[in-house]
Amino acid sequence: MPSQVRDIADEFLATLHPYDSLPSDARSELAASLVSVEASKGQQIYTVGAPLEGLYLIVSGEVEIHEPNGALVSILGPRNSFGERGLMRDGLAATSAQTVSDTLLYIVPSEVFLRLIRDSADFARFFNRSRAANTSADTLYTLPVSDLMTRDPATCGPETELVAAARVMRDRRISCLVVTEGDRPIGILTTRDLTDKALAEGLAGATPVAQVMTVDPVALTPDALCADVLHQMLERHIGHLPIVEGERLVGIVTQTDLTRHRAISSGGMIRQIADAGDPAALAGVVTRIPDLLVHLVAAGSRHDIVTRLVTDVADAATRRLLALAEAQLGAPPVPYLWLACGSQGRREQTGVSDQDNCLILGAAARAEDMEYFQALARFVSDGLDVCGYYHCPGEMMATNPRWCQPLPVWRDYFAGWIRKPDPMAQMLASVMFDLRPIGGEIGLYGQLIAETLEQASLNSIFVAHMIANSVKHVPPLSLFRSFATIRSGEHKDSVDLKLNGVVPVVDLARIYAIQSKLQVVNTRDRLLAAAETDALSPSGARDLIDAYDLIAATRLHHQVGCIQAGKKPDNFMIPGTLSDLERSHLRDAFVVVKTMQSALAHGKAMIL
């Protein structure tokens, strides 16, 4: 093997993911196929629409990436790559690239890159930006142990007295303690050991656990599959398995964990919700949403499937609260419709959500009927708050009399926002165009939204103002640092994957829906439907959907990581927690969103 190839394979590719996952001989073969290109400052690498030679890896120097309209969107440095989006779509460049300084590049030839995508799971995972569902017949069998194990398990030393160990297990409601010396597990003590080996034999409470524990328990590593856990348990008749890295204890998996995983499903939760007799009982079910989120993401479910199922739980809880309210208050005096807006309206709820809702009442509603509906709204809204869907800080709820009105008033609301699109009207319209019926008389909404979309699509001034409002949330891109992170405060050095990640796409999709009179409210569905109209080109739709899928999936994976670390899920991710290629993909996704925002804003300027 030539020394230069060996250096590339061992010193560059071996330190760059996912190339480091390749066997050494495959990595050497890849290194031998690379084309080395030296480009001088200001040299054009490729232009929009040009055939791509392959995937470009930056060894040294810097490269500018430009939008089709010439706008500079990012400057890439060493270890970054570019060109993969065009390669995976049609082999043509979606942007243009030009060097900022003297630059050394390696080109992975197109056929080599596409073969790696086809043959390597790591490459498919990191370069497939749609992150399609990776389901299997039995997700428990294929689930990594790291996604199921309990981290930081309870431990004790070998000299700990049995009575002290029993009290810890009782107080923490756990079935075992791992006995350790330092970080190394040397035994395990279970509740069965306490009964069969200690209590049944009449041992004193002061007996050290070392005399009762199972010595040198079978252990697995975090990269094992849950199938390995299950097989060990069945073969050895055990119910607890420590998880180690080297000799260091990092977690434990129990039979209860396996059972709980199989029991978690949105269908099971909804069945329990339907039987709940009060808000407290509902809360007991809804509080398991973090477990459901972890379960669905670990099973490889696509992000829009995950959020749809999580939202279904909120819908069921809302309808159950409406039924409980009517049971307490009596039959409503006129027909009504409870609607959700925001993330619940779009069926995009994750592990973090407040409540946004409203009531549309039948046209025959009288002033004296309002007392009933205000009581119903308070019951449902307070019940949702108990369940963890906290009250909206902006009072965008049915408890606010403004959002609990007869149908004619709602018609006037929408007509007024469209006729006079001042900043407040733009904000309210953005929220209310995401309405979705949850419970009640659905006929109160169908005609209203059809009329409203017709009026809105025909009013170019309203559309232009809505576009201006929609591009206020921009992707977190920095020309020189790739990501524009939060500079100070609690979330310093992180990016907000909601406000600067999914929200810009949500806003774009809403504009396309208004322009094309689309009644769907889910963001991904809006983009798919817009691709069938003049509002969005097929290629633009593909790019934006791919970008949205990656951003939304990254947000979900971050929230799952928070949950697994024992924290409340949030939207603030530190880019440094991602691999180089993951950061590169996320950056590219943000570039797509910014490009689409620029195109939409340009169209708005033409209108005005």
XYZ file of C-alpha atoms in Angstrom:
608
model
C 0.000 0.000 0.000
C 1.484 3.407 -0.957
C 2.379 5.504 2.094
C 0.163 8.398 0.969
C -2.905 6.135 0.803
C -2.062 4.694 4.205
C -1.779 8.210 5.680
C -5.137 9.235 4.244
C -6.813 6.083 5.546
C -5.236 6.117 8.998
C -4.867 9.815 9.773
C -7.862 11.410 8.043
C -10.646 8.942 7.301
C -10.112 6.954 10.509
C -10.870 10.097 12.532
C -13.955 11.144 10.558
C -17.366 9.555 11.102
C -18.800 7.445 9.495
C -15.584 6.534 7.646
C -14.139 5.401 10.987
C -16.792 2.654 11.057
C -15.388 1.004 7.926
C -13.079 -2.022 8.231
C -9.457 -0.973 7.771
C -9.163 -2.663 4.359
C -12.356 -0.989 3.114
C -11.099 2.353 4.421
C -7.812 1.833 2.578
C -9.716 0.959 -0.601
C -11.761 4.144 -0.189
C -8.579 6.172 0.390
C -7.118 4.792 -2.840
C -10.206 5.903 -4.776
C -10.113 9.498 -3.542
C -9.272 12.221 -6.038
C -7.081 14.958 -4.597
C -7.815 18.480 -5.838
C -5.840 21.618 -5.042
C -7.887 24.751 -5.631
C -6.564 28.297 -5.462
C -8.301 31.157 -3.702
C -11.486 32.248 -5.487
C -11.720 29.142 -7.668
C -15.202 27.906 -8.606
C -15.698 24.252 -7.546
C -19.074 23.889 -9.229
C -22.158 25.946 -10.122
C -25.870 25.323 -9.601
C -27.123 22.568 -11.888
C -23.672 21.284 -12.822
C -23.007 17.525 -12.768
C -21.248 16.537 -9.542
C -18.056 14.498 -9.629
C -18.707 13.143 -6.154
C -18.761 14.056 -2.489
C -16.283 16.804 -1.564
C -14.274 16.529 1.681
C -12.346 19.601 2.835
C -8.859 18.736 4.084
C -7.612 22.311 4.463
C -8.816 25.762 3.474
C -12.343 27.158 3.254
C -15.222 26.950 0.769
C -18.173 29.293 0.310
C -21.623 27.823 -0.428
C -23.999 30.073 -2.350
C -27.739 29.904 -2.927
C -29.035 29.756 -6.513
C -29.725 33.528 -6.289
C -26.073 34.164 -5.355
C -26.598 34.789 -1.629
C -23.819 33.519 0.627
C -25.200 31.024 3.142
C -22.167 29.388 4.781
C -18.401 29.038 4.835
C -17.131 25.501 5.386
C -13.804 24.538 6.890
C -11.685 21.385 7.260
C -13.466 18.062 7.902
C -16.741 19.362 6.456
C -18.257 17.869 3.315
C -20.592 19.160 0.630
C -22.395 18.004 -2.498
C -24.210 14.999 -1.018
C -27.686 16.475 -1.440
C -27.317 16.733 -5.199
C -25.677 13.318 -5.454
C -28.553 11.620 -3.657
C -31.205 13.454 -5.646
C -30.255 13.683 -9.332
C -26.474 14.063 -9.470
C -26.712 17.821 -10.119
C -25.499 20.570 -7.784
C -28.262 22.285 -5.788
C -25.942 25.160 -4.762
C -22.661 26.636 -5.954
C -19.275 26.311 -4.231
C -16.214 28.547 -4.408
C -12.969 28.575 -2.421
C -12.240 31.374 0.053
C -8.545 30.507 0.338
C -6.124 27.992 -1.123
C -7.897 24.703 -0.455
C -7.136 21.001 -0.555
C -10.105 18.734 -1.309
C -10.655 15.011 -1.546
C -13.431 13.875 -3.864
C -15.232 10.605 -3.125
C -16.286 9.543 -6.660
C -20.033 9.435 -7.165
C -20.184 5.706 -7.768
C -18.095 4.997 -4.674
C -20.231 7.292 -2.520
C -23.505 5.775 -3.733
C -22.150 2.248 -3.224
C -21.226 3.117 0.365
C -24.725 4.473 0.890
C -26.159 1.231 -0.431
C -23.855 -1.161 1.403
C -23.096 0.530 4.730
C -25.728 1.029 7.423
C -23.702 3.857 8.956
C -23.529 5.723 5.660
C -27.213 5.170 4.979
C -28.091 6.495 8.418
C -25.931 9.613 8.233
C -26.496 10.529 4.584
C -30.183 9.622 4.262
C -31.683 12.878 5.394
C -35.251 11.634 5.279
C -34.356 9.201 8.070
C -37.175 6.933 7.016
C -38.675 4.606 9.512
C -36.495 1.632 10.356
C -39.086 -0.611 11.824
C -38.892 -4.338 12.328
C -41.293 -7.118 13.173
C -40.201 -7.003 16.804
C -38.572 -3.714 17.776
C -37.751 -5.017 21.246
C -35.376 -7.592 19.774
C -33.506 -5.032 17.666
C -33.502 -2.224 20.252
C -30.014 -1.364 21.571
C -29.578 -1.964 25.285
C -28.452 1.648 25.677
C -31.972 2.810 24.733
C -33.659 0.689 27.393
C -31.275 0.430 30.345
C -31.627 2.367 33.581
C -28.604 4.593 33.924
C -26.806 5.149 37.250
C -28.362 2.097 38.947
C -28.520 1.883 42.733
C -25.410 0.308 44.229
C -23.921 -0.692 47.552
C -20.624 -2.040 48.844
C -20.070 -5.724 49.776
C -19.893 -4.812 53.470
C -23.368 -3.184 53.469
C -25.723 -4.814 55.987
C -28.735 -6.683 54.605
C -31.206 -4.560 56.532
C -29.702 -1.351 55.118
C -29.797 -2.762 51.594
C -33.427 -3.852 52.044
C -34.402 -0.361 53.187
C -32.810 1.220 50.132
C -34.677 -1.145 47.846
C -37.949 -0.484 49.690
C -37.571 3.306 49.694
C -36.549 3.495 46.039
C -39.081 0.864 44.969
C -36.493 -1.187 43.112
C -35.914 -4.922 42.939
C -32.132 -5.081 43.097
C -28.856 -3.440 44.107
C -25.610 -3.867 42.207
C -22.770 -4.596 44.611
C -19.625 -2.753 43.537
C -16.006 -2.213 44.366
C -15.294 1.236 43.026
C -17.062 1.312 39.642
C -16.719 -2.434 39.068
C -19.751 -4.688 39.675
C -18.821 -7.749 41.739
C -22.289 -9.011 42.621
C -25.998 -8.362 42.539
C -28.559 -8.476 45.362
C -32.226 -8.993 44.497
C -35.440 -9.117 46.493
C -35.491 -12.878 45.844
C -32.049 -13.157 47.458
C -33.397 -11.385 50.537
C -36.311 -13.793 50.882
C -34.750 -17.080 49.725
C -31.199 -16.716 51.031
C -31.524 -14.361 53.989
C -34.996 -14.388 55.526
C -35.681 -18.075 54.865
C -32.304 -19.017 56.380
C -32.770 -16.766 59.420
C -29.726 -14.584 58.742
C -29.263 -11.538 60.949
C -30.010 -8.109 59.514
C -26.388 -7.128 60.119
C -25.104 -9.809 57.740
C -23.015 -8.299 54.909
C -24.650 -8.504 51.499
C -21.511 -10.279 50.247
C -22.761 -13.461 51.931
C -26.067 -13.415 50.035
C -25.403 -11.716 46.708
C -24.957 -13.490 43.383
C -21.249 -13.267 42.692
C -19.881 -12.095 39.309
C -23.256 -11.605 37.623
C -23.564 -11.929 33.858
C -23.180 -8.501 32.247
C -23.588 -7.036 28.762
C -22.360 -3.880 27.038
C -24.528 -0.913 25.933
C -24.185 -1.861 22.254
C -25.777 -5.269 22.838
C -29.343 -5.814 21.637
C -32.301 -6.315 23.923
C -32.587 -9.722 22.287
C -29.268 -10.560 23.978
C -30.726 -9.506 27.327
C -33.828 -11.601 26.840
C -31.840 -14.647 25.760
C -29.539 -14.422 28.785
C -32.496 -14.065 31.141
C -34.309 -17.045 29.684
C -31.240 -19.265 29.548
C -29.939 -18.459 33.035
C -33.292 -17.909 34.804
C -32.346 -14.418 35.941
C -34.256 -11.150 35.950
C -31.500 -8.520 36.243
C -28.513 -7.796 33.972
C -25.850 -5.159 34.741
C -24.542 -3.176 31.763
C -20.837 -2.359 31.716
C -18.268 -0.514 29.650
C -15.023 -2.319 30.249
C -15.292 -3.056 33.961
C -17.264 0.115 34.762
C -20.963 -0.179 35.665
C -23.083 2.130 33.474
C -26.620 0.728 33.789
C -28.955 -2.182 34.408
C -31.818 -3.880 32.570
C -34.541 -5.800 34.409
C -37.476 -7.929 33.376
C -39.663 -4.995 34.414
C -37.911 -2.807 31.831
C -38.661 -5.345 29.101
C -42.284 -5.652 30.171
C -42.726 -1.898 30.402
C -41.317 -1.449 26.913
C -43.814 -3.906 25.445
C -46.665 -2.283 27.388
C -46.024 1.250 26.125
C -48.196 2.132 23.167
C -50.391 5.054 22.230
C -53.304 2.638 21.793
C -52.959 1.299 25.321
C -52.740 4.813 26.722
C -55.814 5.961 24.808
C -57.769 2.952 26.081
C -56.871 3.934 29.660
C -57.757 7.557 28.969
C -61.212 6.539 27.764
C -61.829 4.835 31.140
C -60.409 7.643 33.329
C -62.924 8.990 35.832
C -61.298 12.343 36.630
C -58.404 14.629 35.589
C -56.056 13.038 38.131
C -56.571 9.610 36.569
C -55.958 11.118 33.134
C -52.733 12.671 34.358
C -51.524 9.277 35.534
C -51.702 8.076 31.930
C -50.477 11.199 30.141
C -47.365 11.461 32.320
C -46.103 8.345 30.492
C -45.701 10.332 27.255
C -41.910 10.657 27.771
C -41.711 6.848 27.894
C -43.840 6.652 24.740
C -41.577 9.174 23.018
C -38.452 7.182 23.899
C -40.134 3.945 22.795
C -41.217 5.299 19.406
C -37.916 6.980 18.587
C -35.922 3.927 19.671
C -38.112 1.805 17.379
C -36.998 3.933 14.414
C -40.388 5.544 13.795
C -40.373 8.538 11.455
C -40.678 11.878 13.252
C -44.131 12.693 11.866
C -45.422 9.291 12.982
C -44.032 9.878 16.477
C -45.601 13.314 16.833
C -48.892 12.070 15.366
C -49.140 9.301 17.986
C -48.102 11.614 20.818
C -50.729 14.130 19.686
C -53.379 11.393 19.537
C -52.916 10.991 23.286
C -53.562 14.724 23.814
C -56.642 14.555 21.574
C -58.041 11.616 23.534
C -57.383 13.369 26.857
C -59.157 16.494 25.579
C -62.218 14.540 24.416
C -62.377 12.667 27.729
C -62.274 15.970 29.617
C -65.078 17.309 27.415
C -67.174 14.237 28.265
C -66.433 14.617 31.999
C -67.322 18.308 31.793
C -70.673 17.586 30.147
C -71.379 14.903 32.754
C -70.847 17.504 35.465
C -72.445 20.536 33.781
C -75.225 18.878 31.823
C -75.961 18.973 28.098
C -74.696 22.059 26.248
C -77.355 24.671 25.417
C -76.189 24.882 21.766
C -73.817 22.820 19.624
C -70.132 23.630 20.073
C -66.769 22.626 18.642
C -63.518 22.436 20.618
C -60.490 23.070 18.410
C -56.754 22.867 19.020
C -54.179 25.123 17.393
C -50.410 25.271 17.645
C -48.510 21.980 17.686
C -51.574 19.970 18.751
C -53.562 21.444 15.882
C -50.808 20.436 13.450
C -50.411 16.996 15.100
C -46.785 17.812 15.871
C -46.582 17.543 19.648
C -43.362 16.269 21.184
C -42.257 16.004 24.802
C -42.681 19.746 25.418
C -46.069 21.398 24.933
C -48.434 23.976 26.340
C -52.090 24.114 25.303
C -53.601 26.300 22.580
C -57.319 25.900 21.991
C -60.603 27.657 21.336
C -64.354 27.100 21.163
C -66.668 27.797 18.237
C -70.304 27.938 19.355
C -73.428 27.500 17.265
C -74.824 30.676 15.730
C -77.861 30.444 18.028
C -75.735 30.927 21.175
C -77.069 33.642 23.500
C -75.329 35.769 26.113
C -76.771 33.617 28.914
C -75.199 30.511 27.347
C -71.704 31.853 27.873
C -71.635 30.893 31.551
C -71.970 27.230 30.611
C -69.205 27.353 28.022
C -66.853 29.292 30.258
C -67.337 26.619 32.918
C -66.716 23.885 30.339
C -63.594 25.674 29.089
C -62.225 26.048 32.631
C -62.840 22.375 33.408
C -61.093 21.161 30.256
C -58.245 23.664 30.316
C -57.495 23.077 33.999
C -57.677 19.322 33.410
C -55.169 19.594 30.565
C -52.909 21.611 32.838
C -53.052 18.843 35.456
C -52.037 16.406 32.713
C -48.954 18.478 31.904
C -50.281 20.550 28.997
C -49.666 23.767 30.858
C -51.771 26.907 30.427
C -50.747 29.035 27.452
C -48.821 32.091 28.726
C -50.470 34.187 25.999
C -53.960 32.985 27.039
C -54.620 31.500 23.618
C -57.216 29.240 25.225
C -60.958 28.751 25.278
C -60.986 30.132 28.840
C -60.317 33.543 27.296
C -63.774 34.898 26.315
C -62.281 36.231 23.098
C -61.650 32.666 21.929
C -65.012 31.279 23.007
C -67.478 32.827 20.576
C -70.375 31.974 18.208
C -69.607 31.125 14.578
C -70.558 34.581 13.170
C -68.010 36.243 15.469
C -65.309 33.859 14.224
C -66.191 34.766 10.637
C -65.728 38.428 11.523
C -62.393 37.648 13.216
C -60.897 36.029 10.142
C -62.353 38.615 7.744
C -60.876 41.422 9.877
C -57.414 39.850 10.048
C -57.372 39.410 6.279
C -58.740 42.887 5.563
C -56.310 44.681 7.913
C -53.171 42.568 8.405
C -51.438 44.607 11.109
C -48.769 42.827 13.253
C -51.322 41.563 15.784
C -53.584 40.279 13.015
C -50.620 38.493 11.416
C -49.735 36.791 14.695
C -53.302 35.724 15.381
C -53.853 34.526 11.838
C -50.657 32.438 12.052
C -52.088 30.644 15.057
C -55.661 30.328 13.868
C -54.796 28.981 10.437
C -53.525 25.886 12.277
C -56.888 25.056 13.852
C -58.054 21.436 13.945
C -61.373 20.136 15.348
C -60.995 17.876 18.399
C -64.479 17.333 19.859
C -68.023 18.520 19.251
C -69.973 19.523 16.154
C -67.385 19.387 13.355
C -69.775 21.031 10.873
C -69.176 24.366 12.603
C -65.672 24.523 11.103
C -65.729 23.111 7.569
C -67.490 26.017 5.861
C -65.618 28.585 7.951
C -62.141 27.426 6.915
C -63.130 27.039 3.254
C -64.449 30.606 3.150
C -61.433 31.947 5.032
C -58.849 30.297 2.778
C -60.679 31.587 -0.290
C -60.605 35.160 1.040
C -56.994 34.921 2.179
C -55.609 33.456 -1.057
C -57.214 36.238 -3.105
C -55.812 39.055 -0.943
C -52.224 39.550 -2.146
C -51.520 42.255 0.455
C -52.527 39.909 3.291
C -50.402 37.113 1.836
C -47.413 39.459 1.503
C -47.719 40.547 5.124
C -48.028 36.947 6.258
C -44.885 36.107 4.299
C -43.023 38.975 5.955
C -44.126 37.693 9.342
C -43.198 34.094 8.496
C -39.530 34.850 7.705
C -38.821 36.543 11.038
C -37.716 33.209 12.477
C -34.479 32.349 10.707
C -32.305 29.215 10.797
C -29.312 29.486 13.169
C -26.666 29.943 10.471
C -23.427 31.829 10.928
C -21.140 32.575 8.003
C -17.979 31.690 9.843
C -19.003 29.293 12.611
C -21.539 27.233 10.713
C -24.095 27.581 13.516
C -25.218 30.814 15.157
C -25.532 29.651 18.758
C -27.142 31.419 21.684
C -24.462 33.685 23.154
C -25.433 33.939 26.812
C -27.816 32.788 29.494
C -29.069 29.372 30.500
C -28.847 27.967 26.959
C -25.485 29.475 25.971
C -23.726 27.767 23.018
C -26.885 25.911 21.951
C -29.321 26.270 19.056
C -33.087 26.359 19.515
C -34.327 23.479 17.361
C -37.904 24.671 17.743
C -37.828 28.454 17.259
C -35.000 28.469 14.705
C -35.403 24.905 13.440
C -38.917 23.593 12.887
C -40.820 26.893 13.222
C -39.362 28.434 10.032
C -40.548 25.382 8.071
C -43.932 25.426 9.816
C -44.322 29.071 8.790
C -43.333 28.368 5.186
C -45.771 25.486 4.917
C -48.579 27.648 6.286
C -47.973 30.252 3.574
C -48.077 27.593 0.855
C -51.352 26.327 2.334
C -52.889 29.808 2.299
C -51.752 30.490 -1.258
C -53.185 27.194 -2.506
C -56.272 27.044 -0.255
C -55.112 23.792 1.340
C -57.178 22.702 4.340
C -54.556 20.298 5.739
C -52.717 21.692 8.776
C -49.881 19.224 9.388
C -46.614 20.768 8.169
C -45.359 17.752 6.234
C -48.792 17.175 4.682
C -48.909 20.830 3.656
C -45.554 20.555 1.909
C -46.593 17.378 0.102
C -49.884 18.960 -0.976
C -48.164 22.204 -2.028
C -45.879 20.200 -4.316
C -48.990 19.342 -6.330
C -49.770 23.055 -6.844
C -48.012 26.121 -8.268
C -47.054 27.303 -4.778
C -44.014 25.029 -4.513
C -41.925 23.330 -7.178
C -41.451 19.560 -6.931
C -37.681 19.958 -6.400
C -38.209 22.675 -3.810
C -40.716 20.478 -2.026
C -38.319 17.516 -1.973
C -35.509 19.646 -0.575
C -37.679 21.310 2.034
C -39.280 18.044 3.141
C -35.840 16.445 3.463
C -34.589 19.421 5.472
C -37.654 19.418 7.701
C -37.397 15.674 8.293
C -33.800 16.009 9.438
C -34.388 19.031 11.678
C -37.505 17.534 13.271
C -35.838 14.149 13.766
C -32.775 15.799 15.324
C -35.068 17.653 17.721
C -36.810 14.415 18.726
C -33.521 12.593 19.268
C -32.311 15.483 21.422
C -35.462 15.348 23.548
C -35.121 11.594 23.968
C -31.549 12.143 25.085
C -32.792 14.597 27.720
C -35.355 12.083 28.976
C -32.815 9.272 29.134
C -30.478 11.551 31.105
C -33.233 12.155 33.674
C -33.921 15.721 32.507
C -37.028 17.427 31.198
C -37.047 17.436 27.397
C -36.240 20.787 25.803
C -35.361 22.215 22.386
C -31.866 23.539 23.079
C -29.139 21.403 21.525
C -25.405 22.071 21.635
C -24.104 21.392 18.092
C -20.875 19.962 19.485
C -22.812 16.915 20.712
C -23.245 15.842 17.081
C -20.654 14.184 14.893
C -18.984 16.176 12.110
C -21.260 14.677 9.484
C -24.400 15.153 11.557
C -23.494 18.814 11.997
C -22.840 19.073 8.281
C -26.236 17.600 7.429
C -28.041 19.806 9.916
C -26.264 22.849 8.541
C -27.269 21.854 5.001
C -30.868 21.464 6.145
C -30.812 24.983 7.581
C -29.329 26.238 4.293
C -32.283 24.740 2.404
C -34.761 26.444 4.739
C -32.966 29.786 4.396
C -32.952 29.416 0.620
C -36.689 28.773 0.564
C -37.289 31.741 2.881
C -35.268 33.963 0.529
C -37.268 32.760 -2.456
C -40.567 33.388 -0.693
C -39.460 36.831 0.543
C -38.399 37.746 -3.002
C -41.847 36.811 -4.251
C -43.389 38.959 -1.511
C -41.318 41.943 -2.595
C -42.602 41.506 -6.142
C -46.176 41.598 -4.815
C -45.588 44.791 -2.864
